[in-house]
mmCIF file of the C-alpha atoms, coordinates in Angstrom:
data_MODEL
# 
_entry.id   MODEL 
# 
loop_
_atom_site.group_PDB 
_atom_site.id 
_atom_site.type_symbol 
_atom_site.label_atom_id 
_atom_site.label_alt_id 
_atom_site.label_comp_id 
_atom_site.label_asym_id 
_atom_site.label_entity_id 
_atom_site.label_seq_id 
_atom_site.pdbx_PDB_ins_code 
_atom_site.Cartn_x 
_atom_site.Cartn_y 
_atom_site.Cartn_z 
_atom_site.occupancy 
_atom_site.B_iso_or_equiv 
_atom_site.pdbx_formal_charge 
_atom_site.auth_seq_id 
_atom_site.auth_comp_id 
_atom_site.auth_asym_id 
_atom_site.auth_atom_id 
_atom_site.pdbx_PDB_model_num 
ATOM 1   C CA . MET A 1 1   ? 118.367 116.735 103.859 1.00 0.00 ? 1   MET A CA 1 
ATOM 2   C CA . ALA A 1 2   ? 117.649 114.884 100.556 1.00 0.00 ? 2   ALA A CA 1 
ATOM 3   C CA . THR A 1 3   ? 116.835 111.246 100.905 1.00 0.00 ? 3   THR A CA 1 
ATOM 4   C CA . THR A 1 4   ? 116.866 108.710 98.138  1.00 0.00 ? 4   THR A CA 1 
ATOM 5   C CA . CYS A 1 5   ? 114.366 106.079 97.928  1.00 0.00 ? 5   CYS A CA 1 
ATOM 6   C CA . VAL A 1 6   ? 113.386 103.703 95.127  1.00 0.00 ? 6   VAL A CA 1 
ATOM 7   C CA . GLU A 1 7   ? 110.188 104.839 93.330  1.00 0.00 ? 7   GLU A CA 1 
ATOM 8   C CA . GLU A 1 8   ? 107.493 102.371 94.338  1.00 0.00 ? 8   GLU A CA 1 
ATOM 9   C CA . VAL A 1 9   ? 105.185 100.893 91.856  1.00 0.00 ? 9   VAL A CA 1 
ATOM 10  C CA . LEU A 1 10  ? 101.846 101.669 93.435  1.00 0.00 ? 10  LEU A CA 1 
ATOM 11  C CA . PRO A 1 11  ? 99.244  99.009  93.629  1.00 0.00 ? 11  PRO A CA 1 
ATOM 12  C CA . PRO A 1 12  ? 95.866  99.519  91.805  1.00 0.00 ? 12  PRO A CA 1 
ATOM 13  C CA . VAL A 1 13  ? 92.997  101.054 93.723  1.00 0.00 ? 13  VAL A CA 1 
ATOM 14  C CA . LEU A 1 14  ? 90.258  98.788  95.014  1.00 0.00 ? 14  LEU A CA 1 
ATOM 15  C CA . ASP A 1 15  ? 86.634  99.637  94.681  1.00 0.00 ? 15  ASP A CA 1 
ATOM 16  C CA . SER A 1 16  ? 83.227  97.989  95.325  1.00 0.00 ? 16  SER A CA 1 
ATOM 17  C CA . THR A 1 17  ? 83.854  95.396  92.674  1.00 0.00 ? 17  THR A CA 1 
ATOM 18  C CA . SER A 1 18  ? 87.210  94.292  93.965  1.00 0.00 ? 18  SER A CA 1 
ATOM 19  C CA . ASP A 1 19  ? 87.915  91.149  95.999  1.00 0.00 ? 19  ASP A CA 1 
ATOM 20  C CA . GLN A 1 20  ? 89.020  91.560  99.603  1.00 0.00 ? 20  GLN A CA 1 
ATOM 21  C CA . PRO A 1 21  ? 92.673  90.862  100.184 1.00 0.00 ? 21  PRO A CA 1 
ATOM 22  C CA . PRO A 1 22  ? 93.370  88.089  102.753 1.00 0.00 ? 22  PRO A CA 1 
ATOM 23  C CA . LEU A 1 23  ? 92.783  89.329  106.399 1.00 0.00 ? 23  LEU A CA 1 
ATOM 24  C CA . PHE A 1 24  ? 95.230  88.345  109.336 1.00 0.00 ? 24  PHE A CA 1 
ATOM 25  C CA . ASP A 1 25  ? 97.433  86.115  107.178 1.00 0.00 ? 25  ASP A CA 1 
ATOM 26  C CA . GLY A 1 26  ? 100.651 87.533  108.618 1.00 0.00 ? 26  GLY A CA 1 
ATOM 27  C CA . THR A 1 27  ? 100.854 90.427  106.125 1.00 0.00 ? 27  THR A CA 1 
ATOM 28  C CA . THR A 1 28  ? 100.909 94.023  107.472 1.00 0.00 ? 28  THR A CA 1 
ATOM 29  C CA . ARG A 1 29  ? 98.671  96.140  105.402 1.00 0.00 ? 29  ARG A CA 1 
ATOM 30  C CA . LEU A 1 30  ? 98.060  99.883  105.309 1.00 0.00 ? 30  LEU A CA 1 
ATOM 31  C CA . TYR A 1 31  ? 94.783  100.850 103.937 1.00 0.00 ? 31  TYR A CA 1 
ATOM 32  C CA . VAL A 1 32  ? 94.821  104.291 102.255 1.00 0.00 ? 32  VAL A CA 1 
ATOM 33  C CA . SER A 1 33  ? 93.356  106.423 99.705  1.00 0.00 ? 33  SER A CA 1 
ATOM 34  C CA . TYR A 1 34  ? 95.984  107.988 97.394  1.00 0.00 ? 34  TYR A CA 1 
ATOM 35  C CA . SER A 1 35  ? 94.165  111.444 97.754  1.00 0.00 ? 35  SER A CA 1 
ATOM 36  C CA . CYS A 1 36  ? 93.632  111.431 101.521 1.00 0.00 ? 36  CYS A CA 1 
ATOM 37  C CA . PRO A 1 37  ? 95.860  113.614 103.663 1.00 0.00 ? 37  PRO A CA 1 
ATOM 38  C CA . PHE A 1 38  ? 95.150  111.654 106.815 1.00 0.00 ? 38  PHE A CA 1 
ATOM 39  C CA . ALA A 1 39  ? 96.339  108.487 105.141 1.00 0.00 ? 39  ALA A CA 1 
ATOM 40  C CA . GLN A 1 40  ? 99.225  110.399 103.527 1.00 0.00 ? 40  GLN A CA 1 
ATOM 41  C CA . ARG A 1 41  ? 100.640 110.884 107.052 1.00 0.00 ? 41  ARG A CA 1 
ATOM 42  C CA . VAL A 1 42  ? 101.123 107.237 107.626 1.00 0.00 ? 42  VAL A CA 1 
ATOM 43  C CA . TRP A 1 43  ? 102.197 106.491 104.009 1.00 0.00 ? 43  TRP A CA 1 
ATOM 44  C CA . ILE A 1 44  ? 105.074 109.097 104.423 1.00 0.00 ? 44  ILE A CA 1 
ATOM 45  C CA . THR A 1 45  ? 106.070 107.439 107.749 1.00 0.00 ? 45  THR A CA 1 
ATOM 46  C CA . ARG A 1 46  ? 106.175 104.023 106.123 1.00 0.00 ? 46  ARG A CA 1 
ATOM 47  C CA . ASN A 1 47  ? 108.189 105.236 103.196 1.00 0.00 ? 47  ASN A CA 1 
ATOM 48  C CA . TYR A 1 48  ? 110.672 107.232 105.352 1.00 0.00 ? 48  TYR A CA 1 
ATOM 49  C CA . LYS A 1 49  ? 111.362 104.263 107.539 1.00 0.00 ? 49  LYS A CA 1 
ATOM 50  C CA . GLY A 1 50  ? 111.971 102.068 104.556 1.00 0.00 ? 50  GLY A CA 1 
ATOM 51  C CA . LEU A 1 51  ? 108.992 99.717  105.258 1.00 0.00 ? 51  LEU A CA 1 
ATOM 52  C CA . GLN A 1 52  ? 107.778 99.334  101.759 1.00 0.00 ? 52  GLN A CA 1 
ATOM 53  C CA . GLU A 1 53  ? 108.280 95.510  101.902 1.00 0.00 ? 53  GLU A CA 1 
ATOM 54  C CA . GLN A 1 54  ? 107.005 95.103  105.497 1.00 0.00 ? 54  GLN A CA 1 
ATOM 55  C CA . ILE A 1 55  ? 103.875 97.137  105.095 1.00 0.00 ? 55  ILE A CA 1 
ATOM 56  C CA . LYS A 1 56  ? 101.784 96.662  101.871 1.00 0.00 ? 56  LYS A CA 1 
ATOM 57  C CA . LEU A 1 57  ? 99.766  99.480  100.609 1.00 0.00 ? 57  LEU A CA 1 
ATOM 58  C CA . VAL A 1 58  ? 96.006  98.612  100.092 1.00 0.00 ? 58  VAL A CA 1 
ATOM 59  C CA . PRO A 1 59  ? 94.544  101.720 98.255  1.00 0.00 ? 59  PRO A CA 1 
ATOM 60  C CA . LEU A 1 60  ? 90.780  102.180 98.292  1.00 0.00 ? 60  LEU A CA 1 
ATOM 61  C CA . ASN A 1 61  ? 88.380  104.220 96.204  1.00 0.00 ? 61  ASN A CA 1 
ATOM 62  C CA . LEU A 1 62  ? 86.653  106.272 98.898  1.00 0.00 ? 62  LEU A CA 1 
ATOM 63  C CA . HIS A 1 63  ? 83.788  107.297 96.454  1.00 0.00 ? 63  HIS A CA 1 
ATOM 64  C CA . ASN A 1 64  ? 82.983  103.647 95.554  1.00 0.00 ? 64  ASN A CA 1 
ATOM 65  C CA . ARG A 1 65  ? 84.454  101.792 98.613  1.00 0.00 ? 65  ARG A CA 1 
ATOM 66  C CA . PRO A 1 66  ? 84.333  98.135  99.054  1.00 0.00 ? 66  PRO A CA 1 
ATOM 67  C CA . ALA A 1 67  ? 81.561  96.871  101.352 1.00 0.00 ? 67  ALA A CA 1 
ATOM 68  C CA . TRP A 1 68  ? 83.943  94.371  102.809 1.00 0.00 ? 68  TRP A CA 1 
ATOM 69  C CA . TYR A 1 69  ? 86.183  97.162  104.207 1.00 0.00 ? 69  TYR A CA 1 
ATOM 70  C CA . LYS A 1 70  ? 83.579  98.287  106.764 1.00 0.00 ? 70  LYS A CA 1 
ATOM 71  C CA . GLU A 1 71  ? 82.069  94.850  107.336 1.00 0.00 ? 71  GLU A CA 1 
ATOM 72  C CA . LYS A 1 72  ? 85.211  92.772  107.822 1.00 0.00 ? 72  LYS A CA 1 
ATOM 73  C CA . VAL A 1 73  ? 88.278  95.011  108.130 1.00 0.00 ? 73  VAL A CA 1 
ATOM 74  C CA . TYR A 1 74  ? 87.637  98.324  109.763 1.00 0.00 ? 74  TYR A CA 1 
ATOM 75  C CA . PRO A 1 75  ? 84.114  99.240  111.141 1.00 0.00 ? 75  PRO A CA 1 
ATOM 76  C CA . GLY A 1 76  ? 85.050  102.929 111.137 1.00 0.00 ? 76  GLY A CA 1 
ATOM 77  C CA . ASN A 1 77  ? 85.133  102.776 107.353 1.00 0.00 ? 77  ASN A CA 1 
ATOM 78  C CA . LYS A 1 78  ? 87.837  105.511 107.169 1.00 0.00 ? 78  LYS A CA 1 
ATOM 79  C CA . VAL A 1 79  ? 91.390  105.567 106.040 1.00 0.00 ? 79  VAL A CA 1 
ATOM 80  C CA . PRO A 1 80  ? 94.112  105.183 107.167 1.00 0.00 ? 80  PRO A CA 1 
ATOM 81  C CA . ALA A 1 81  ? 93.831  101.867 108.918 1.00 0.00 ? 81  ALA A CA 1 
ATOM 82  C CA . LEU A 1 82  ? 96.702  99.485  109.680 1.00 0.00 ? 82  LEU A CA 1 
ATOM 83  C CA . GLU A 1 83  ? 96.372  95.708  109.798 1.00 0.00 ? 83  GLU A CA 1 
ATOM 84  C CA . HIS A 1 84  ? 99.073  94.305  112.110 1.00 0.00 ? 84  HIS A CA 1 
ATOM 85  C CA . ASN A 1 85  ? 99.509  91.572  114.698 1.00 0.00 ? 85  ASN A CA 1 
ATOM 86  C CA . ASN A 1 86  ? 95.901  90.207  114.102 1.00 0.00 ? 86  ASN A CA 1 
ATOM 87  C CA . LYS A 1 87  ? 94.195  93.631  114.658 1.00 0.00 ? 87  LYS A CA 1 
ATOM 88  C CA . VAL A 1 88  ? 93.242  96.699  112.731 1.00 0.00 ? 88  VAL A CA 1 
ATOM 89  C CA . ILE A 1 89  ? 93.796  100.089 114.147 1.00 0.00 ? 89  ILE A CA 1 
ATOM 90  C CA . GLY A 1 90  ? 92.988  103.535 112.812 1.00 0.00 ? 90  GLY A CA 1 
ATOM 91  C CA . GLU A 1 91  ? 93.492  107.335 113.382 1.00 0.00 ? 91  GLU A CA 1 
ATOM 92  C CA . SER A 1 92  ? 96.361  108.907 111.509 1.00 0.00 ? 92  SER A CA 1 
ATOM 93  C CA . LEU A 1 93  ? 98.172  110.681 114.453 1.00 0.00 ? 93  LEU A CA 1 
ATOM 94  C CA . ASP A 1 94  ? 98.012  107.417 116.494 1.00 0.00 ? 94  ASP A CA 1 
ATOM 95  C CA . LEU A 1 95  ? 99.261  105.422 113.556 1.00 0.00 ? 95  LEU A CA 1 
ATOM 96  C CA . ILE A 1 96  ? 102.322 107.504 112.747 1.00 0.00 ? 96  ILE A CA 1 
ATOM 97  C CA . LYS A 1 97  ? 103.479 107.061 116.332 1.00 0.00 ? 97  LYS A CA 1 
ATOM 98  C CA . TYR A 1 98  ? 102.540 103.328 116.290 1.00 0.00 ? 98  TYR A CA 1 
ATOM 99  C CA . VAL A 1 99  ? 104.596 102.727 113.024 1.00 0.00 ? 99  VAL A CA 1 
ATOM 100 C CA . ASP A 1 100 ? 107.521 104.692 114.366 1.00 0.00 ? 100 ASP A CA 1 
ATOM 101 C CA . SER A 1 101 ? 107.510 102.738 117.660 1.00 0.00 ? 101 SER A CA 1 
ATOM 102 C CA . ASN A 1 102 ? 106.806 99.200  116.321 1.00 0.00 ? 102 ASN A CA 1 
ATOM 103 C CA . PHE A 1 103 ? 108.867 98.852  113.184 1.00 0.00 ? 103 PHE A CA 1 
ATOM 104 C CA . GLY A 1 104 ? 112.506 99.327  112.239 1.00 0.00 ? 104 GLY A CA 1 
ATOM 105 C CA . GLY A 1 105 ? 114.076 102.279 110.351 1.00 0.00 ? 105 GLY A CA 1 
ATOM 106 C CA . PRO A 1 106 ? 115.213 105.626 111.414 1.00 0.00 ? 106 PRO A CA 1 
ATOM 107 C CA . SER A 1 107 ? 113.433 107.079 114.502 1.00 0.00 ? 107 SER A CA 1 
ATOM 108 C CA . LEU A 1 108 ? 111.006 109.993 113.848 1.00 0.00 ? 108 LEU A CA 1 
ATOM 109 C CA . CYS A 1 109 ? 110.984 111.146 117.519 1.00 0.00 ? 109 CYS A CA 1 
ATOM 110 C CA . PRO A 1 110 ? 114.115 113.132 118.045 1.00 0.00 ? 110 PRO A CA 1 
ATOM 111 C CA . ASP A 1 111 ? 115.250 113.352 121.755 1.00 0.00 ? 111 ASP A CA 1 
ATOM 112 C CA . GLY A 1 112 ? 116.544 116.358 123.486 1.00 0.00 ? 112 GLY A CA 1 
ATOM 113 C CA . PRO A 1 113 ? 115.537 118.925 126.068 1.00 0.00 ? 113 PRO A CA 1 
ATOM 114 C CA . GLY A 1 114 ? 112.041 120.077 125.358 1.00 0.00 ? 114 GLY A CA 1 
ATOM 115 C CA . ARG A 1 115 ? 111.601 118.476 122.052 1.00 0.00 ? 115 ARG A CA 1 
ATOM 116 C CA . ARG A 1 116 ? 109.145 115.715 123.000 1.00 0.00 ? 116 ARG A CA 1 
ATOM 117 C CA . GLU A 1 117 ? 106.955 118.301 124.834 1.00 0.00 ? 117 GLU A CA 1 
ATOM 118 C CA . PHE A 1 118 ? 107.052 120.735 121.909 1.00 0.00 ? 118 PHE A CA 1 
ATOM 119 C CA . ALA A 1 119 ? 106.329 117.872 119.483 1.00 0.00 ? 119 ALA A CA 1 
ATOM 120 C CA . GLU A 1 120 ? 103.156 117.082 121.391 1.00 0.00 ? 120 GLU A CA 1 
ATOM 121 C CA . GLU A 1 121 ? 101.996 120.772 121.452 1.00 0.00 ? 121 GLU A CA 1 
ATOM 122 C CA . LEU A 1 122 ? 102.576 121.029 117.722 1.00 0.00 ? 122 LEU A CA 1 
ATOM 123 C CA . ILE A 1 123 ? 100.860 117.653 116.897 1.00 0.00 ? 123 ILE A CA 1 
ATOM 124 C CA . SER A 1 124 ? 97.876  118.866 118.961 1.00 0.00 ? 124 SER A CA 1 
ATOM 125 C CA . TYR A 1 125 ? 97.725  122.056 116.934 1.00 0.00 ? 125 TYR A CA 1 
ATOM 126 C CA . THR A 1 126 ? 97.233  120.273 113.634 1.00 0.00 ? 126 THR A CA 1 
ATOM 127 C CA . ASP A 1 127 ? 93.434  120.038 114.361 1.00 0.00 ? 127 ASP A CA 1 
ATOM 128 C CA . THR A 1 128 ? 93.290  123.861 114.949 1.00 0.00 ? 128 THR A CA 1 
ATOM 129 C CA . LEU A 1 129 ? 95.112  124.693 111.817 1.00 0.00 ? 129 LEU A CA 1 
ATOM 130 C CA . ASN A 1 130 ? 92.909  122.358 109.698 1.00 0.00 ? 130 ASN A CA 1 
ATOM 131 C CA . ARG A 1 131 ? 89.733  123.666 111.290 1.00 0.00 ? 131 ARG A CA 1 
ATOM 132 C CA . ILE A 1 132 ? 90.576  127.334 110.638 1.00 0.00 ? 132 ILE A CA 1 
ATOM 133 C CA . VAL A 1 133 ? 91.703  126.840 107.160 1.00 0.00 ? 133 VAL A CA 1 
ATOM 134 C CA . PHE A 1 134 ? 89.143  124.481 106.031 1.00 0.00 ? 134 PHE A CA 1 
ATOM 135 C CA . THR A 1 135 ? 86.393  126.771 107.527 1.00 0.00 ? 135 THR A CA 1 
ATOM 136 C CA . SER A 1 136 ? 88.004  129.779 105.727 1.00 0.00 ? 136 SER A CA 1 
ATOM 137 C CA . PHE A 1 137 ? 87.445  128.168 102.375 1.00 0.00 ? 137 PHE A CA 1 
ATOM 138 C CA . LYS A 1 138 ? 83.677  129.039 102.748 1.00 0.00 ? 138 LYS A CA 1 
ATOM 139 C CA . GLY A 1 139 ? 84.480  132.695 103.690 1.00 0.00 ? 139 GLY A CA 1 
ATOM 140 C CA . ASP A 1 140 ? 87.523  134.947 103.093 1.00 0.00 ? 140 ASP A CA 1 
ATOM 141 C CA . PRO A 1 141 ? 90.713  133.050 103.653 1.00 0.00 ? 141 PRO A CA 1 
ATOM 142 C CA . ALA A 1 142 ? 93.021  136.063 103.306 1.00 0.00 ? 142 ALA A CA 1 
ATOM 143 C CA . LYS A 1 143 ? 91.539  137.511 106.461 1.00 0.00 ? 143 LYS A CA 1 
ATOM 144 C CA . GLU A 1 144 ? 91.315  134.230 108.346 1.00 0.00 ? 144 GLU A CA 1 
ATOM 145 C CA . VAL A 1 145 ? 94.361  132.083 107.761 1.00 0.00 ? 145 VAL A CA 1 
ATOM 146 C CA . GLY A 1 146 ? 97.181  134.396 108.604 1.00 0.00 ? 146 GLY A CA 1 
ATOM 147 C CA . ALA A 1 147 ? 97.292  133.580 112.235 1.00 0.00 ? 147 ALA A CA 1 
ATOM 148 C CA . PRO A 1 148 ? 97.712  129.862 112.004 1.00 0.00 ? 148 PRO A CA 1 
ATOM 149 C CA . PHE A 1 149 ? 100.335 130.059 109.349 1.00 0.00 ? 149 PHE A CA 1 
ATOM 150 C CA . ASP A 1 150 ? 102.163 132.689 111.475 1.00 0.00 ? 150 ASP A CA 1 
ATOM 151 C CA . HIS A 1 151 ? 101.932 130.136 114.351 1.00 0.00 ? 151 HIS A CA 1 
ATOM 152 C CA . LEU A 1 152 ? 103.817 127.625 112.169 1.00 0.00 ? 152 LEU A CA 1 
ATOM 153 C CA . GLU A 1 153 ? 106.370 130.323 111.184 1.00 0.00 ? 153 GLU A CA 1 
ATOM 154 C CA . THR A 1 154 ? 107.051 131.090 114.828 1.00 0.00 ? 154 THR A CA 1 
ATOM 155 C CA . ALA A 1 155 ? 107.239 127.365 115.723 1.00 0.00 ? 155 ALA A CA 1 
ATOM 156 C CA . LEU A 1 156 ? 109.897 126.795 113.097 1.00 0.00 ? 156 LEU A CA 1 
ATOM 157 C CA . HIS A 1 157 ? 112.159 129.271 114.859 1.00 0.00 ? 157 HIS A CA 1 
ATOM 158 C CA . LYS A 1 158 ? 112.454 127.270 118.032 1.00 0.00 ? 158 LYS A CA 1 
ATOM 159 C CA . PHE A 1 159 ? 115.229 124.817 116.983 1.00 0.00 ? 159 PHE A CA 1 
ATOM 160 C CA . ASP A 1 160 ? 117.936 126.012 114.790 1.00 0.00 ? 160 ASP A CA 1 
ATOM 161 C CA . ASP A 1 161 ? 119.741 122.734 114.152 1.00 0.00 ? 161 ASP A CA 1 
ATOM 162 C CA . GLY A 1 162 ? 117.762 122.008 110.947 1.00 0.00 ? 162 GLY A CA 1 
ATOM 163 C CA . PRO A 1 163 ? 114.897 123.386 108.861 1.00 0.00 ? 163 PRO A CA 1 
ATOM 164 C CA . PHE A 1 164 ? 112.170 121.245 110.450 1.00 0.00 ? 164 PHE A CA 1 
ATOM 165 C CA . PHE A 1 165 ? 109.891 121.792 113.435 1.00 0.00 ? 165 PHE A CA 1 
ATOM 166 C CA . LEU A 1 166 ? 112.225 119.773 115.836 1.00 0.00 ? 166 LEU A CA 1 
ATOM 167 C CA . GLY A 1 167 ? 115.364 120.723 113.906 1.00 0.00 ? 167 GLY A CA 1 
ATOM 168 C CA . GLN A 1 168 ? 115.584 117.225 112.341 1.00 0.00 ? 168 GLN A CA 1 
ATOM 169 C CA . PHE A 1 169 ? 112.815 115.630 110.290 1.00 0.00 ? 169 PHE A CA 1 
ATOM 170 C CA . SER A 1 170 ? 110.242 114.069 112.640 1.00 0.00 ? 170 SER A CA 1 
ATOM 171 C CA . LEU A 1 171 ? 106.607 112.959 113.071 1.00 0.00 ? 171 LEU A CA 1 
ATOM 172 C CA . VAL A 1 172 ? 105.656 116.659 113.510 1.00 0.00 ? 172 VAL A CA 1 
ATOM 173 C CA . ASP A 1 173 ? 106.533 117.532 109.868 1.00 0.00 ? 173 ASP A CA 1 
ATOM 174 C CA . ILE A 1 174 ? 104.661 114.482 108.781 1.00 0.00 ? 174 ILE A CA 1 
ATOM 175 C CA . ALA A 1 175 ? 101.548 115.463 110.659 1.00 0.00 ? 175 ALA A CA 1 
ATOM 176 C CA . TYR A 1 176 ? 101.471 118.847 108.921 1.00 0.00 ? 176 TYR A CA 1 
ATOM 177 C CA . ILE A 1 177 ? 102.772 118.557 105.421 1.00 0.00 ? 177 ILE A CA 1 
ATOM 178 C CA . PRO A 1 178 ? 99.786  116.650 103.782 1.00 0.00 ? 178 PRO A CA 1 
ATOM 179 C CA . PHE A 1 179 ? 97.521  119.554 104.833 1.00 0.00 ? 179 PHE A CA 1 
ATOM 180 C CA . VAL A 1 180 ? 99.937  122.426 104.235 1.00 0.00 ? 180 VAL A CA 1 
ATOM 181 C CA . GLU A 1 181 ? 100.588 120.997 100.818 1.00 0.00 ? 181 GLU A CA 1 
ATOM 182 C CA . ARG A 1 182 ? 96.892  121.165 99.869  1.00 0.00 ? 182 ARG A CA 1 
ATOM 183 C CA . PHE A 1 183 ? 96.264  124.499 101.584 1.00 0.00 ? 183 PHE A CA 1 
ATOM 184 C CA . GLN A 1 184 ? 99.177  126.074 99.626  1.00 0.00 ? 184 GLN A CA 1 
ATOM 185 C CA . ILE A 1 185 ? 97.825  124.760 96.317  1.00 0.00 ? 185 ILE A CA 1 
ATOM 186 C CA . PHE A 1 186 ? 94.222  125.788 96.896  1.00 0.00 ? 186 PHE A CA 1 
ATOM 187 C CA . LEU A 1 187 ? 94.891  129.184 98.494  1.00 0.00 ? 187 LEU A CA 1 
ATOM 188 C CA . SER A 1 188 ? 97.285  130.095 95.721  1.00 0.00 ? 188 SER A CA 1 
ATOM 189 C CA . GLU A 1 189 ? 95.103  128.853 92.866  1.00 0.00 ? 189 GLU A CA 1 
ATOM 190 C CA . VAL A 1 190 ? 91.702  130.182 93.983  1.00 0.00 ? 190 VAL A CA 1 
ATOM 191 C CA . TRP A 1 191 ? 92.582  133.251 96.122  1.00 0.00 ? 191 TRP A CA 1 
ATOM 192 C CA . LYS A 1 192 ? 96.065  134.023 94.954  1.00 0.00 ? 192 LYS A CA 1 
ATOM 193 C CA . TYR A 1 193 ? 97.244  133.868 98.572  1.00 0.00 ? 193 TYR A CA 1 
ATOM 194 C CA . ASP A 1 194 ? 100.729 132.825 99.091  1.00 0.00 ? 194 ASP A CA 1 
ATOM 195 C CA . ILE A 1 195 ? 101.226 131.111 102.511 1.00 0.00 ? 195 ILE A CA 1 
ATOM 196 C CA . THR A 1 196 ? 105.035 131.622 102.334 1.00 0.00 ? 196 THR A CA 1 
ATOM 197 C CA . ALA A 1 197 ? 104.898 135.372 101.768 1.00 0.00 ? 197 ALA A CA 1 
ATOM 198 C CA . GLY A 1 198 ? 106.641 136.989 104.733 1.00 0.00 ? 198 GLY A CA 1 
ATOM 199 C CA . ARG A 1 199 ? 107.176 133.555 106.232 1.00 0.00 ? 199 ARG A CA 1 
ATOM 200 C CA . PRO A 1 200 ? 110.747 132.507 105.116 1.00 0.00 ? 200 PRO A CA 1 
ATOM 201 C CA . LYS A 1 201 ? 111.029 129.601 107.646 1.00 0.00 ? 201 LYS A CA 1 
ATOM 202 C CA . LEU A 1 202 ? 107.853 128.106 106.330 1.00 0.00 ? 202 LEU A CA 1 
ATOM 203 C CA . ALA A 1 203 ? 108.988 128.517 102.730 1.00 0.00 ? 203 ALA A CA 1 
ATOM 204 C CA . ALA A 1 204 ? 112.330 126.839 103.618 1.00 0.00 ? 204 ALA A CA 1 
ATOM 205 C CA . TRP A 1 205 ? 110.429 124.047 105.433 1.00 0.00 ? 205 TRP A CA 1 
ATOM 206 C CA . ILE A 1 206 ? 108.357 123.265 102.349 1.00 0.00 ? 206 ILE A CA 1 
ATOM 207 C CA . GLU A 1 207 ? 111.363 123.470 100.065 1.00 0.00 ? 207 GLU A CA 1 
ATOM 208 C CA . GLU A 1 208 ? 113.305 120.992 102.215 1.00 0.00 ? 208 GLU A CA 1 
ATOM 209 C CA . LEU A 1 209 ? 110.380 118.540 102.566 1.00 0.00 ? 209 LEU A CA 1 
ATOM 210 C CA . ASN A 1 210 ? 110.256 118.488 98.756  1.00 0.00 ? 210 ASN A CA 1 
ATOM 211 C CA . LYS A 1 211 ? 113.733 117.022 98.719  1.00 0.00 ? 211 LYS A CA 1 
ATOM 212 C CA . ILE A 1 212 ? 112.606 114.022 100.656 1.00 0.00 ? 212 ILE A CA 1 
ATOM 213 C CA . GLY A 1 213 ? 111.746 111.144 98.374  1.00 0.00 ? 213 GLY A CA 1 
ATOM 214 C CA . ALA A 1 214 ? 109.523 109.367 101.026 1.00 0.00 ? 214 ALA A CA 1 
ATOM 215 C CA . TYR A 1 215 ? 107.193 112.422 100.888 1.00 0.00 ? 215 TYR A CA 1 
ATOM 216 C CA . LYS A 1 216 ? 107.565 113.416 97.145  1.00 0.00 ? 216 LYS A CA 1 
ATOM 217 C CA . GLN A 1 217 ? 106.022 110.011 96.218  1.00 0.00 ? 217 GLN A CA 1 
ATOM 218 C CA . THR A 1 218 ? 102.846 110.657 98.216  1.00 0.00 ? 218 THR A CA 1 
ATOM 219 C CA . LYS A 1 219 ? 101.972 114.146 96.904  1.00 0.00 ? 219 LYS A CA 1 
ATOM 220 C CA . CYS A 1 220 ? 98.499  114.890 95.629  1.00 0.00 ? 220 CYS A CA 1 
ATOM 221 C CA . ASP A 1 221 ? 97.641  115.873 92.045  1.00 0.00 ? 221 ASP A CA 1 
ATOM 222 C CA . PRO A 1 222 ? 97.220  119.595 92.141  1.00 0.00 ? 222 PRO A CA 1 
ATOM 223 C CA . LYS A 1 223 ? 94.621  119.895 89.494  1.00 0.00 ? 223 LYS A CA 1 
ATOM 224 C CA . GLU A 1 224 ? 92.528  117.049 90.924  1.00 0.00 ? 224 GLU A CA 1 
ATOM 225 C CA . LEU A 1 225 ? 92.882  118.715 94.379  1.00 0.00 ? 225 LEU A CA 1 
ATOM 226 C CA . VAL A 1 226 ? 91.621  122.028 93.269  1.00 0.00 ? 226 VAL A CA 1 
ATOM 227 C CA . GLU A 1 227 ? 88.640  120.493 91.447  1.00 0.00 ? 227 GLU A CA 1 
ATOM 228 C CA . ALA A 1 228 ? 87.756  118.467 94.413  1.00 0.00 ? 228 ALA A CA 1 
ATOM 229 C CA . TYR A 1 229 ? 88.034  121.357 96.952  1.00 0.00 ? 229 TYR A CA 1 
ATOM 230 C CA . LYS A 1 230 ? 85.976  123.553 94.661  1.00 0.00 ? 230 LYS A CA 1 
ATOM 231 C CA . LYS A 1 231 ? 83.159  121.040 94.690  1.00 0.00 ? 231 LYS A CA 1 
ATOM 232 C CA . LEU A 1 232 ? 83.519  120.501 98.373  1.00 0.00 ? 232 LEU A CA 1 
ATOM 233 C CA . PHE A 1 233 ? 83.821  124.035 99.637  1.00 0.00 ? 233 PHE A CA 1 
ATOM 234 C CA . MET A 1 234 ? 82.561  126.431 96.874  1.00 0.00 ? 234 MET A CA 1 
ATOM 235 C CA . THR A 1 235 ? 79.332  124.924 95.468  1.00 0.00 ? 235 THR A CA 1 
ATOM 236 C CA . GLN A 1 236 ? 76.101  125.945 97.118  1.00 0.00 ? 236 GLN A CA 1 
# 
């Protein structure tokens, strides 16, 4: 399922020297970091629903973030956060549902017997996957990450009317792909571990996602990702 969408000219990143954009002036703003997988979830959702004009991106430098962000915009001081209807809300899994429910564009919650229940099960498993894989980076990933990726492979067999977790592209795919994208790069580069080996459904899922323009525009820089993760997980 390839989708076409116009390549967006991304706004410049704001840091501690940048002025704060207006707050609660009627503009809907999505505060992100271009390198953050949590923010990427909401960014993909926005793009897929064609909301580039309705929801403006405000990218932040998380290593040199503006003081006004915590003081005046979002006390949690994390991304993503969405400024909408005179309030600012956070948490990526809540926000992808919020954007899907409160804005136009194609629905990302397919109906059908068992799909909503299965979607909630899978979305709740994202934290487990992330915990196991991130923890493995300090140990021996080849021995530790097989089970969660096998879990995804099995889940991708449940609905056969498309290559995605619920058959058709949905919030479940959006919840997973920013992290799977990074895990695939880092595990391959550092440990020569191929997450798709012996997992044909997972391989096909990644291949199909890479045809979706709304996602492709949000992908991380592999070299920057490897350098950042080596510093984070492999330095004593």
